[in-house]
mmCIF file of C-alpha atoms in Angstrom:
data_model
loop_
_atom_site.group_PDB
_atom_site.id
_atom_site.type_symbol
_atom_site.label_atom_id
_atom_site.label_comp_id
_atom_site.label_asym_id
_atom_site.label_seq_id
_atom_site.Cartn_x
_atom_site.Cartn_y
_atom_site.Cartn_z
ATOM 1 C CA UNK A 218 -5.240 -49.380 -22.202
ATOM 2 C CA UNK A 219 -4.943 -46.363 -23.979
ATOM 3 C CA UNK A 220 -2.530 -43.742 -21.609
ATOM 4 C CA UNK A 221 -3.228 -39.908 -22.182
ATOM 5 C CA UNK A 222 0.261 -38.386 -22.025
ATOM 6 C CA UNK A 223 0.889 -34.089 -22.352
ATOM 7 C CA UNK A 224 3.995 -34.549 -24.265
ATOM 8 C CA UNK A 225 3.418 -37.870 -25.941
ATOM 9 C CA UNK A 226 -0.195 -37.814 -27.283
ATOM 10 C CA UNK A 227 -1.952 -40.831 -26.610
ATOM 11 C CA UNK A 228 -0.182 -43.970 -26.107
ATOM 12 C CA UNK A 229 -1.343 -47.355 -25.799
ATOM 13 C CA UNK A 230 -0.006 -49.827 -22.869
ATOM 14 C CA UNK A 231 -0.470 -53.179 -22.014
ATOM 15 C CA UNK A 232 -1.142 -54.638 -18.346
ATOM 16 C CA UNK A 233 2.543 -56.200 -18.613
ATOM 17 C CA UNK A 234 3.996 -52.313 -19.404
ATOM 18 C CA UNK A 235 2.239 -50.947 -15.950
ATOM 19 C CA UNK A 236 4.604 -50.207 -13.300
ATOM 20 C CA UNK A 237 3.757 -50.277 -9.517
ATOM 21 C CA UNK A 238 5.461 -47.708 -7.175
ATOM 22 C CA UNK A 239 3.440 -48.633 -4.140
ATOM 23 C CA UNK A 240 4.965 -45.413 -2.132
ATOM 24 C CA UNK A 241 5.061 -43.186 -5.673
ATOM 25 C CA UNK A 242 8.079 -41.244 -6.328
ATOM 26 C CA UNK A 243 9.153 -38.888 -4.040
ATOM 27 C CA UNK A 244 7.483 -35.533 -4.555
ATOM 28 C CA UNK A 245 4.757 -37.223 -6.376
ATOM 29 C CA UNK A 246 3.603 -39.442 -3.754
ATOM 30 C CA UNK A 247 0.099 -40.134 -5.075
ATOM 31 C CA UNK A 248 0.849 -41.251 -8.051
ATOM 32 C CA UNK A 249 1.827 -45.072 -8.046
ATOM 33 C CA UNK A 250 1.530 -46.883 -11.778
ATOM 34 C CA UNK A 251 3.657 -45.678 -14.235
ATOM 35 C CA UNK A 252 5.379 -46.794 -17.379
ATOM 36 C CA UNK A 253 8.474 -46.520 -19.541
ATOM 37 C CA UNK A 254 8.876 -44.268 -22.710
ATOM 38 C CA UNK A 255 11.612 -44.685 -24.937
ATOM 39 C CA UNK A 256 12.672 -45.283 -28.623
ATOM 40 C CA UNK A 257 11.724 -48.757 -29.518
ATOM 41 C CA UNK A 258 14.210 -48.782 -32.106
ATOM 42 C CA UNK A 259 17.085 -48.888 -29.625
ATOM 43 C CA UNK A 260 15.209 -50.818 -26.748
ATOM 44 C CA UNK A 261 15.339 -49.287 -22.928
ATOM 45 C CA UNK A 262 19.294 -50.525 -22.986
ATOM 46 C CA UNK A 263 20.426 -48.253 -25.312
ATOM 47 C CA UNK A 264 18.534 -45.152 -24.755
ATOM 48 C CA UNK A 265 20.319 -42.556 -23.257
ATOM 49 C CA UNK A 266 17.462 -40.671 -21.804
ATOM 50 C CA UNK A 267 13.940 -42.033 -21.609
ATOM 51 C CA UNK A 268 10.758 -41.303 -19.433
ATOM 52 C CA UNK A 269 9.140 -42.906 -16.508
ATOM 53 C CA UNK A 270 5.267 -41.290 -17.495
ATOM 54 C CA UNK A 271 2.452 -41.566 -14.630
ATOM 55 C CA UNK A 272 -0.754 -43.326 -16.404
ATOM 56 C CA UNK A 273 -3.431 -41.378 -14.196
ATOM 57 C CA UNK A 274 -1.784 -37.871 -14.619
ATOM 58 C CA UNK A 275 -1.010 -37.029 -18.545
ATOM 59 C CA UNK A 276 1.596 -34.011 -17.297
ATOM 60 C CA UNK A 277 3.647 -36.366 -15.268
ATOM 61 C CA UNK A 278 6.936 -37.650 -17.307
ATOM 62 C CA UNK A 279 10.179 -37.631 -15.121
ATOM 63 C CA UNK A 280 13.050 -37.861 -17.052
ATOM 64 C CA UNK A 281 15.210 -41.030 -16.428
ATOM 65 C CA UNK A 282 18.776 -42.506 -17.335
ATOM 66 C CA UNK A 283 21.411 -44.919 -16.251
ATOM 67 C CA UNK A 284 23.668 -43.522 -14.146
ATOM 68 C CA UNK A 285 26.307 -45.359 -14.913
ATOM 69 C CA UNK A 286 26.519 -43.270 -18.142
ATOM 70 C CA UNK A 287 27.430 -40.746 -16.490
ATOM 71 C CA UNK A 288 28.935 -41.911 -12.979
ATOM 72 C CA UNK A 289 31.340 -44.875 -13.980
ATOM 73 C CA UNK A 290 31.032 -47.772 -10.977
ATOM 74 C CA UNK A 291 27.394 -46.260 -9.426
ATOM 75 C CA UNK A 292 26.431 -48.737 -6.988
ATOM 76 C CA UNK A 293 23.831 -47.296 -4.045
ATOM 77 C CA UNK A 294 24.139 -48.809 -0.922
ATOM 78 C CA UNK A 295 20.304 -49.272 -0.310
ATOM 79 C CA UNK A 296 18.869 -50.789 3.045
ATOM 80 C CA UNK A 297 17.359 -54.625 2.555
ATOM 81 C CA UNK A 298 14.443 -53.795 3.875
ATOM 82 C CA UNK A 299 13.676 -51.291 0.945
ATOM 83 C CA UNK A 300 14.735 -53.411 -2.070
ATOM 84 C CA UNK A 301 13.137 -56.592 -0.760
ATOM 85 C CA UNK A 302 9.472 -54.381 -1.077
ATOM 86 C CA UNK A 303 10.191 -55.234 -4.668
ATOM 87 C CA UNK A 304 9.566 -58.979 -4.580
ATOM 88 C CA UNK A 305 11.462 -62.417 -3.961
ATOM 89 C CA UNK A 306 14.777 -63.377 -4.988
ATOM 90 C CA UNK A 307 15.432 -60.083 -5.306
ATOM 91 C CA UNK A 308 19.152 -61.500 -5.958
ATOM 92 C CA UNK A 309 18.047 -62.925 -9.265
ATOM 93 C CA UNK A 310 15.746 -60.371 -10.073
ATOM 94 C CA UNK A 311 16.189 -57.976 -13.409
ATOM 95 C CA UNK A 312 16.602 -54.935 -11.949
ATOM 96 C CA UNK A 313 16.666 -52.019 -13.403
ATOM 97 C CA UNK A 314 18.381 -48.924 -11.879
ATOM 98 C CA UNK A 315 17.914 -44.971 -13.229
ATOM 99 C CA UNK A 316 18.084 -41.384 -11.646
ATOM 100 C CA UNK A 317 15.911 -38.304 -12.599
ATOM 101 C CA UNK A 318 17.220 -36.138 -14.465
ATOM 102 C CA UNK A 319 16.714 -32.069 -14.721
ATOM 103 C CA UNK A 320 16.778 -30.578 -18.014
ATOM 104 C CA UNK A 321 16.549 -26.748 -17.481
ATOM 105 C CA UNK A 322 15.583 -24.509 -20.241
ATOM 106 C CA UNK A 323 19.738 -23.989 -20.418
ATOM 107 C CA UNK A 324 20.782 -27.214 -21.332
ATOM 108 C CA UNK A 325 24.150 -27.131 -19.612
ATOM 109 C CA UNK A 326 23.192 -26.904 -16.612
ATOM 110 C CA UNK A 327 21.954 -30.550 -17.111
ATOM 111 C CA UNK A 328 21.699 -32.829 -13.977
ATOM 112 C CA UNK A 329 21.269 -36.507 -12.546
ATOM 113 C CA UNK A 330 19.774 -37.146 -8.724
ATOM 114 C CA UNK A 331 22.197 -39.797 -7.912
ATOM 115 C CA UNK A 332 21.415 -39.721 -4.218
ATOM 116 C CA UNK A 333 17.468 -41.019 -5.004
ATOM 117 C CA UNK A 334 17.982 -44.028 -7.581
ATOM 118 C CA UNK A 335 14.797 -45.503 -9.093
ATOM 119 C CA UNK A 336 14.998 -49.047 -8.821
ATOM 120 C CA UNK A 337 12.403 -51.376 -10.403
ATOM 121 C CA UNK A 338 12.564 -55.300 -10.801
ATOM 122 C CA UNK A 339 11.433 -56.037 -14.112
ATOM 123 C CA UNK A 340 10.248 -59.353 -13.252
ATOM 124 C CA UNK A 341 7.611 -58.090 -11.040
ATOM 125 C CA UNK A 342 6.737 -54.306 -12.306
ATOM 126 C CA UNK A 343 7.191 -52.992 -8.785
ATOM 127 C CA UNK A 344 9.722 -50.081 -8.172
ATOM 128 C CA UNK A 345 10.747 -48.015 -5.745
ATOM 129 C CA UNK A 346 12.676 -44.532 -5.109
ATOM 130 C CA UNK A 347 14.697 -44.518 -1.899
ATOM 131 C CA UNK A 348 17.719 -42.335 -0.768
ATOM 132 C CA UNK A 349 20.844 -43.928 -1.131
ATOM 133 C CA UNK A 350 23.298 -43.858 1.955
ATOM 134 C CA UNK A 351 26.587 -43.069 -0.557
ATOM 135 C CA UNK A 352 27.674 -39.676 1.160
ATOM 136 C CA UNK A 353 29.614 -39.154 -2.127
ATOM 137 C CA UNK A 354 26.412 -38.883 -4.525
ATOM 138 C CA UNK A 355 24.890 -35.595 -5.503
ATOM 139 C CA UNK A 356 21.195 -34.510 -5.635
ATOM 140 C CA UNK A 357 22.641 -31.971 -8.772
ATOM 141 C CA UNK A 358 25.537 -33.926 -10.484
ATOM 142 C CA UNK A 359 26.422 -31.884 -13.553
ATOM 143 C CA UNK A 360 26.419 -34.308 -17.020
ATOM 144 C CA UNK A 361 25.961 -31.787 -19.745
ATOM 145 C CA UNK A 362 30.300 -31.940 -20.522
ATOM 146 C CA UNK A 363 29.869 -36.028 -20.113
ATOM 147 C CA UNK A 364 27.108 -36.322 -22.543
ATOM 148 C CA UNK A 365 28.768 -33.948 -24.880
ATOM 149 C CA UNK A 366 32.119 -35.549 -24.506
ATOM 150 C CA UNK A 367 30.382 -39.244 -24.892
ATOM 151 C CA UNK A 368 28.452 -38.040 -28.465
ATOM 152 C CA UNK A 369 31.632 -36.515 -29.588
ATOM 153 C CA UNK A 370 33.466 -39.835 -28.936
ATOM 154 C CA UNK A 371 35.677 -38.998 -26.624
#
């Protein structure tokens, strides 16, 4: 199926790429199918930033990454109930777990949402965005300095 995209021109994805967020993302709660932009030449593992795009709305692309490139030992306490909305054996599932990230027009004032992790089992293409109960995570964490220091190899 061919996906109109604003910042990506037309792309074309298959049933298999087609991600179900049965409640959408939150803010964007009538959106529900989405799918994953990033550079094929270094896979969705080894992208540092790549996009979760909406296929019915061509100016919805959230920026997404790994937290744990930023936030060493991320681990959201998320309620059962949640998670197992995304299929069974959720225990042996390939999940996959990002935050959005905000990329102002100043680009060091950079952040991640850690509170709201995206979490989608790739076995199933269903994903969900919940609030995580970790008092310690930010809705604004800064990772501008990280990124920097992580490119610059230190």
């Amino acid at each position: 199926m061919k996906v109109e995209t604003k910042w990506f021109g037309t792309i074309e994805v298959g049933e298999e790429q087609i991600l179900t967020f049965e409640k959408g993302i939150i803010g964007f709660e009538d959106w529900k199918k989405y799918t994953l932009i990033y550079d094929a030449e270094k896979g969705v593992e080894e992208s540092s930033i790549y996009w979760l795009q909406a296929i019915d709305e061509p100016t919805l692309a959230l920026p997404i990454m790994d937290p744990t490139l930023v936030y060493e030992g991320y681990d959201p306490i998320v309620e059962d109930e949640i998670i197992n909305t995304l299929g069974d054996n959720i225990a042996d599932a390939t999940l996959l777990v990002v935050c959005t990230v905000t990329v102002p027009e100043k680009l060091e004032n950079m952040t991640i949402n850690l509170k709201a992790p995206v979490i989608i089992n790739m076995d199933t293409n269903k994903g969900v965005q919940l609030i995580a109960d970790n008092d310690d995570y930010q809705v604004r964490y800064p990772i501008y300095d990280i990124l920097n220091a992580e490119k610059d190899g230190e």
